[in-house]
Every structure is written in C-alpha cells, then in structure tokens.
mmCIF file of C-alpha atoms in Angstrom:
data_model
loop_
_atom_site.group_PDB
_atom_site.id
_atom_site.type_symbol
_atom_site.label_atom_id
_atom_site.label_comp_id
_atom_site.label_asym_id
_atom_site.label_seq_id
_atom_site.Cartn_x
_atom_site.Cartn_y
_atom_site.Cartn_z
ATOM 1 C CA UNK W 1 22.551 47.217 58.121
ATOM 2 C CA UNK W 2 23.554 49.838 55.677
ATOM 3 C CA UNK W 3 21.526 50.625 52.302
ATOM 4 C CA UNK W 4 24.547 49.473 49.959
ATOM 5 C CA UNK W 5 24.713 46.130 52.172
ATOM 6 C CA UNK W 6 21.026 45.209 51.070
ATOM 7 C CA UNK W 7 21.460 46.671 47.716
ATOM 8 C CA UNK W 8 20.073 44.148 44.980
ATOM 9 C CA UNK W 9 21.622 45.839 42.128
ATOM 10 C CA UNK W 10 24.612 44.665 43.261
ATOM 11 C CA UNK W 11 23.430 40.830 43.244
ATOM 12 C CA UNK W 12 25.894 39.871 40.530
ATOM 13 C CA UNK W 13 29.612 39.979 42.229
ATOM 14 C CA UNK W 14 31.976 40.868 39.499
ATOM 15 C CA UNK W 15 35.226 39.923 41.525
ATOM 16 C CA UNK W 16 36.247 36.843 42.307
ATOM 17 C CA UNK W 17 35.611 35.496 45.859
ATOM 18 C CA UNK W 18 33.699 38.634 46.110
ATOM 19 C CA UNK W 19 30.512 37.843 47.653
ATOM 20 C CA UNK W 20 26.704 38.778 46.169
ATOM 21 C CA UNK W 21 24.289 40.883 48.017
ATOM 22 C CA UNK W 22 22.625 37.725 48.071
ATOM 23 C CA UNK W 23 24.804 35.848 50.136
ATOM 24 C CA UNK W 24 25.441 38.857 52.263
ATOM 25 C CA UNK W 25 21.849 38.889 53.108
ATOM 26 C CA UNK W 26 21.902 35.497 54.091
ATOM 27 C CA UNK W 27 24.987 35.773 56.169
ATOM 28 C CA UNK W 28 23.222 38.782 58.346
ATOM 29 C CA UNK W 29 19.995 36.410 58.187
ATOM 30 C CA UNK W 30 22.060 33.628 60.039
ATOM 31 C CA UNK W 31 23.561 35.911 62.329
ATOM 32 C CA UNK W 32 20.114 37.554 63.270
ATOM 33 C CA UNK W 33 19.042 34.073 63.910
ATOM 34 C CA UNK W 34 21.418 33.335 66.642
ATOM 35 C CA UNK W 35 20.954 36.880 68.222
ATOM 36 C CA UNK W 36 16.901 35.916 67.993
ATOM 37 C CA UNK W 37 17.423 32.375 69.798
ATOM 38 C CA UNK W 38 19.525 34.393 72.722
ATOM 39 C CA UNK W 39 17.002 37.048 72.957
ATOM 40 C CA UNK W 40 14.836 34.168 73.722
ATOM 41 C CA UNK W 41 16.315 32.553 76.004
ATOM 42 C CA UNK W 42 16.218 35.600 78.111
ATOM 43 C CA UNK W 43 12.643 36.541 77.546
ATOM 44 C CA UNK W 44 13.971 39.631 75.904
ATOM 45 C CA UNK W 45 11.157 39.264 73.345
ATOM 46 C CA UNK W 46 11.278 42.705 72.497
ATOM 47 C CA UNK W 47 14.252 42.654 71.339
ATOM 48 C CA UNK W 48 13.866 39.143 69.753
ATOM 49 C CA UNK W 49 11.258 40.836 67.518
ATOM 50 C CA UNK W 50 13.669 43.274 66.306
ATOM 51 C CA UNK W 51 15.681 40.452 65.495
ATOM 52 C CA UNK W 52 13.356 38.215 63.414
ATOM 53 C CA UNK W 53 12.344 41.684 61.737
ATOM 54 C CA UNK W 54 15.615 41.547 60.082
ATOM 55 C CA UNK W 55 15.426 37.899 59.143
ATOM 56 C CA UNK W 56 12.188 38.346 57.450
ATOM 57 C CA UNK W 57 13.643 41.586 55.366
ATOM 58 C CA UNK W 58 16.968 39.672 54.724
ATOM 59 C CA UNK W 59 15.698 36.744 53.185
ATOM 60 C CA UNK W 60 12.696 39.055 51.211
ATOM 61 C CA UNK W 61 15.491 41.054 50.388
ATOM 62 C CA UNK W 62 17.092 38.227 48.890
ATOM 63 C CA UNK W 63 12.941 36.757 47.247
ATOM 64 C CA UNK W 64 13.484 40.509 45.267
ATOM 65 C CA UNK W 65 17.008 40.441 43.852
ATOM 66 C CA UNK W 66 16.431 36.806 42.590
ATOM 67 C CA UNK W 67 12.841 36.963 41.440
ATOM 68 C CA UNK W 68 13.664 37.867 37.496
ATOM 69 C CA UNK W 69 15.756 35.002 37.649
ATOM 70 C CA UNK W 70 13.205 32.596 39.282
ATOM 71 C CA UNK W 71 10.927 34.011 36.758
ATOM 72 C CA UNK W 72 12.906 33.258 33.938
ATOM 73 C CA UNK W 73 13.586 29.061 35.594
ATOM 74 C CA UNK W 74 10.223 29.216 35.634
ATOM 75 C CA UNK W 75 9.615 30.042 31.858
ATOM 76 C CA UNK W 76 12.231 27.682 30.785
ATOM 77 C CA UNK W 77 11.051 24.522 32.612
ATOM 78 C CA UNK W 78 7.536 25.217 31.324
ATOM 79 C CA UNK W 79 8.845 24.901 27.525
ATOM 80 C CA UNK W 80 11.086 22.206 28.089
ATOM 81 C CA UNK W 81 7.853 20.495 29.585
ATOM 82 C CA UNK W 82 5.313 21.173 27.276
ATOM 83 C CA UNK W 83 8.098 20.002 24.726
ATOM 84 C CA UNK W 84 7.800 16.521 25.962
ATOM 85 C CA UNK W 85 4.228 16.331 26.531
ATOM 86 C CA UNK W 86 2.314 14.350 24.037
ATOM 87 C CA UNK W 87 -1.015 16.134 23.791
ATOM 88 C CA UNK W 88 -0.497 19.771 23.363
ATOM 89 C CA UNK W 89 -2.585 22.157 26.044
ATOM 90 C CA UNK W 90 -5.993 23.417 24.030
ATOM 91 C CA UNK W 91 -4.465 26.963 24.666
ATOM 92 C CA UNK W 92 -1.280 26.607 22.505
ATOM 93 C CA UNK W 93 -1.427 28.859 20.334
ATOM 94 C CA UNK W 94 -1.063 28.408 16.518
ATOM 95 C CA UNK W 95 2.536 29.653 16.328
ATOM 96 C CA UNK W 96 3.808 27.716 18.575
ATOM 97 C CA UNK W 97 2.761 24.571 17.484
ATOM 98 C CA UNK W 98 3.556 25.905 13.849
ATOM 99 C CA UNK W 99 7.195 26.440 15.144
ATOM 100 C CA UNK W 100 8.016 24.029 17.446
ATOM 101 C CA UNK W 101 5.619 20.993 16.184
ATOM 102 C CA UNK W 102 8.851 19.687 14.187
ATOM 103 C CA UNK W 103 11.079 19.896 16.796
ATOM 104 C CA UNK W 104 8.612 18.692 19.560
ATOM 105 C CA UNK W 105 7.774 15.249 17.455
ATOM 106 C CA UNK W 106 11.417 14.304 16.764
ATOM 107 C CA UNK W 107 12.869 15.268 20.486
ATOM 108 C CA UNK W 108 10.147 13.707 21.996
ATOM 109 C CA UNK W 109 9.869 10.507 19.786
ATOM 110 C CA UNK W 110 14.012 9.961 20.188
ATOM 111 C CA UNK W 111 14.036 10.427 24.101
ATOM 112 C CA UNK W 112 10.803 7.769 24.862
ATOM 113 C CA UNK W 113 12.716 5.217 22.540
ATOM 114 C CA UNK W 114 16.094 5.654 24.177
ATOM 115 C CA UNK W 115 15.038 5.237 27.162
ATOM 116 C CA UNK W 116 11.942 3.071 26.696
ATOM 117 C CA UNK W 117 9.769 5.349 29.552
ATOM 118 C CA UNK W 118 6.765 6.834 30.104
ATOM 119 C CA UNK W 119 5.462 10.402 28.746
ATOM 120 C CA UNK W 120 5.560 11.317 32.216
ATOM 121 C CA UNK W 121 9.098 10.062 32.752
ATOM 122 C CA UNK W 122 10.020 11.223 29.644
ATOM 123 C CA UNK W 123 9.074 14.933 30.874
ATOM 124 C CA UNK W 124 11.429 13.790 34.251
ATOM 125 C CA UNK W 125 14.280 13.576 31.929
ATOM 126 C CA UNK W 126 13.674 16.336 30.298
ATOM 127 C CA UNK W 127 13.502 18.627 33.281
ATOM 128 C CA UNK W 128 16.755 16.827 34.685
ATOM 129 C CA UNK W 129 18.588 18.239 31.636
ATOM 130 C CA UNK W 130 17.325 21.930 33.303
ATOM 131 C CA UNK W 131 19.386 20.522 37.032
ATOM 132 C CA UNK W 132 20.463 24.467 37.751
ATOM 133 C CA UNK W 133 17.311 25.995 36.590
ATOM 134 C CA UNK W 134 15.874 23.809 39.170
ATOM 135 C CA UNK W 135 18.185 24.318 41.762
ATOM 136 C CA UNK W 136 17.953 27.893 41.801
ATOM 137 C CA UNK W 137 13.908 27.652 41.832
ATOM 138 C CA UNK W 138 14.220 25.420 45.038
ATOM 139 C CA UNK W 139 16.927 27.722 46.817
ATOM 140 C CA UNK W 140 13.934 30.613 45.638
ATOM 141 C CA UNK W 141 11.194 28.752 47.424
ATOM 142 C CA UNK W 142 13.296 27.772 50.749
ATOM 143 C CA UNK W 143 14.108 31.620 50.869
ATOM 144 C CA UNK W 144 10.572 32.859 50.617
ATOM 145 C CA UNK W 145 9.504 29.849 53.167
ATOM 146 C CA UNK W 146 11.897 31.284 55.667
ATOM 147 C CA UNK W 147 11.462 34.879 55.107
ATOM 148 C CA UNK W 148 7.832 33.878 55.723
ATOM 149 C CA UNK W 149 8.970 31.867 58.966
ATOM 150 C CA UNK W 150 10.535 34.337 60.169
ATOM 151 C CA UNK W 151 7.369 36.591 59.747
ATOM 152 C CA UNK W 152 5.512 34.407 61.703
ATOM 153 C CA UNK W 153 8.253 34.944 64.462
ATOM 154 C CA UNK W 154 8.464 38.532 64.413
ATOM 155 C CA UNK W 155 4.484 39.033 64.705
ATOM 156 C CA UNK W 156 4.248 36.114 67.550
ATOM 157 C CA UNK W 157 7.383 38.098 69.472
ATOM 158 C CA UNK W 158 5.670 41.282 69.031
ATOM 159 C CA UNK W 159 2.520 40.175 70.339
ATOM 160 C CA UNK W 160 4.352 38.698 73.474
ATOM 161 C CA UNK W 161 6.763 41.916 73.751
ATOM 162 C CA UNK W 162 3.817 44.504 73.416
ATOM 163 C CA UNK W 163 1.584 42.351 76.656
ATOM 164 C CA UNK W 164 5.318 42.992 78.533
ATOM 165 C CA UNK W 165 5.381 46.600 77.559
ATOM 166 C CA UNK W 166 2.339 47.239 78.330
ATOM 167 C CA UNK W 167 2.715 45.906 81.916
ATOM 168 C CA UNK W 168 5.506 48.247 82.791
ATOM 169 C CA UNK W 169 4.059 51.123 80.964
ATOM 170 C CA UNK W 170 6.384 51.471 78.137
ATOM 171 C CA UNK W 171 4.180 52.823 75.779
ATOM 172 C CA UNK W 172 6.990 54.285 73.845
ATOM 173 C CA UNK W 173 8.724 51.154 73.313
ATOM 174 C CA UNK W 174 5.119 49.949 72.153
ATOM 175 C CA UNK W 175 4.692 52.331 69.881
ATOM 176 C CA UNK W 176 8.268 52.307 68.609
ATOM 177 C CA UNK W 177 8.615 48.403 67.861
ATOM 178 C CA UNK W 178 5.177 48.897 66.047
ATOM 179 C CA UNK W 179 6.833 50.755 63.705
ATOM 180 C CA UNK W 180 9.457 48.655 62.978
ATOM 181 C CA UNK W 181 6.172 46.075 62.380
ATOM 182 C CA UNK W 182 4.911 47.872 59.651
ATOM 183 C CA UNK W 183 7.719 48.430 57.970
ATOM 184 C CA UNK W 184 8.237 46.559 54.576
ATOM 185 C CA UNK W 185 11.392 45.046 53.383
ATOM 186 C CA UNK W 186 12.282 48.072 50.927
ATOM 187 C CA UNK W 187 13.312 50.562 53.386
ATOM 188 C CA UNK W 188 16.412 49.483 54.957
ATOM 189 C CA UNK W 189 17.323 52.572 55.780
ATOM 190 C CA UNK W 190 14.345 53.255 57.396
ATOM 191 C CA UNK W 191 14.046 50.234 59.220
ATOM 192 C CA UNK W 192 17.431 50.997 60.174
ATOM 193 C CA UNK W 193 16.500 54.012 62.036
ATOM 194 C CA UNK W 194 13.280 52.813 63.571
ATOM 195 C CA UNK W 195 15.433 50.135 64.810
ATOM 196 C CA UNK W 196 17.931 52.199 66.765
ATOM 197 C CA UNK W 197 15.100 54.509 68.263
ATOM 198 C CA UNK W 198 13.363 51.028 68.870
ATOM 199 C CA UNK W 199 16.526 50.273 70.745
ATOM 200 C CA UNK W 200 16.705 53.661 72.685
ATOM 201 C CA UNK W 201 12.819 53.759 73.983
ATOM 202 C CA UNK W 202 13.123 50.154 75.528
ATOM 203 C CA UNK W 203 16.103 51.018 77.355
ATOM 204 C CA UNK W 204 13.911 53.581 79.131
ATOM 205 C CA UNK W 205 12.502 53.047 82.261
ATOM 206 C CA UNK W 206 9.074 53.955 82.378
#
C-alpha cells in the first residue's frame, strides 16, 4: 500500500475510466478479504490480523474521503424534509420560516393533493426526489459498518495470534503485530512499515 494509493485528495478521478481513491480502496479491501479468509483457513491468524488491519483502514480510509459529502446528503435531506413537514420544529428559527414559509406552504400543499397521501408519505416523496443523495448516504453507512466489521476481526485475530505467540515465545512478533494494532487509519505509511517488520519478526523462529 503506498501513501498516493490511499490518498483522499485524489477521491475525484478527473480522467475517464480512471478510477477514485475510493474505489481503489475498496478494490485492496476485497483483495485483503480473500487473503484474510486463506490466512484462516490455515490458522495463520497472525497473519490474518495483518490482513483485516488493512480492511478496517481501507474502508475508514474510504468513511474520510467521503465524509464532507455524506455531510452535505445529510444537510440536504434534512431541508427537503422539514420542507414537507406540516408543523414546523419549535427550534426553527425566525429566518427560516420568514424565508422559506412561502415556499414550504405551496410545495407542500401541491404534492399532498397530487398525490392524495399522507404528511408522512408526502415527506417519502419528497426524499425520493433526493434518490442519489440517498444512495451515497447508504454506500457511507455500509462502508463504516464494514470498516467496523473488519475491526472486530482484526482485534478477535489478534487476540487468538498473540495466545499462539506467546506459546512459542515470539515475543517479538507480539510486540510487533501490537503495533500494527494501535495504529490508526491515517498513517499508511506507517502502517506500511510496521507491517513489513510485522512480517519479518514472525518469520523468526524463536
């Protein structure tokens, strides 16, 4: 994994077919998955750890780059919401019902009689009209559920790996994939390195 690989600057592809940082993070997610699920199935847990290490930073790699974004789905779907509702919130403040009382009363009178529904269905249709706002907030929240999932992973392979290290007296390779623990998902250059030395201490024979 090199720095310019997980770089979230460069989220937005400017060249056709050209992927985003995005996708490349997902793409090294998938194949650290695989390599996880082999590691597995070979009771190389120690290795396995390493492996859902770099799931989790992939896909909280990709939370970052995407989180103004998510943010501003966020905003939007709130507004169109409150747009529809018919009983404003007791917090509203004065200038926004001053500015958007007009627009609020005709919008939301129009779209209950076209469609003859509810205030609450009315408020469905509304955030319909928003489809890709919501889209990207779901793809948002399955990529923080899985960088979280594969948190989970990483701390219940570590805890397995460290009782096996500890049995044949690798206390370097302890101490080494410990590191790579701690470790948060900003330095990927760093957890790059402690990686590799990871790597190097558990081939190592006590």
């Amino acid at each position: 994994m090199g720095h310019p690989f997980f770089n979230p600057h460069n989220n937005n592809s400017t060249n056709s077919g050209e992927m985003t940082s995005a996708e490349m993070y997902v793409r090294a997610a998938k194949l650290c998955e695989y390599c996880a699920s082999e590691f597995e199935r070979f009771n190389a847990l120690a290795y396995a750890f390493l492996a859902y290490k770099c799931i989790e930073v992939a896909y909280m790699r990709v939370v970052h780059s995407n989180d103004l974004t998510a943010s501003r789905d966020l905003n939007e779907l709130r507004t169109a919401l409150k747009r529809v509702s018919p009983v404003e919130s007791p917090s509203s403040s004065d200038s926004y019902v001053e500015n958007l009382n007009s627009e609020v009363k005709v919008e939301n009178r129009n779209i209950t009689k076209d469609v003859g529904c509810s205030p609450a269905a009315t408020a469905c249709i509304i955030a319909a009209r928003n489809h890709p706002s919501f889209v990207r907030l779901l793809n948002f929240a399955e990529d923080v559920n899985l960088a979280m999932e594969a948190s989970r992973k990483s701390q219940a392979a570590f805890a397995a790996a460290e009782i096996i290290l500890a049995e044949t007296g690798n206390t370097e390779g302890i101490s080494s994939i410990k590191k790579v623990l701690d470790i948060g998902f900003h330095d990927v250059e760093g957890l790059s390195r402690l990686i590799r030395l990871a790597i190097e201490s558990l081939h190592k024979t006590p």
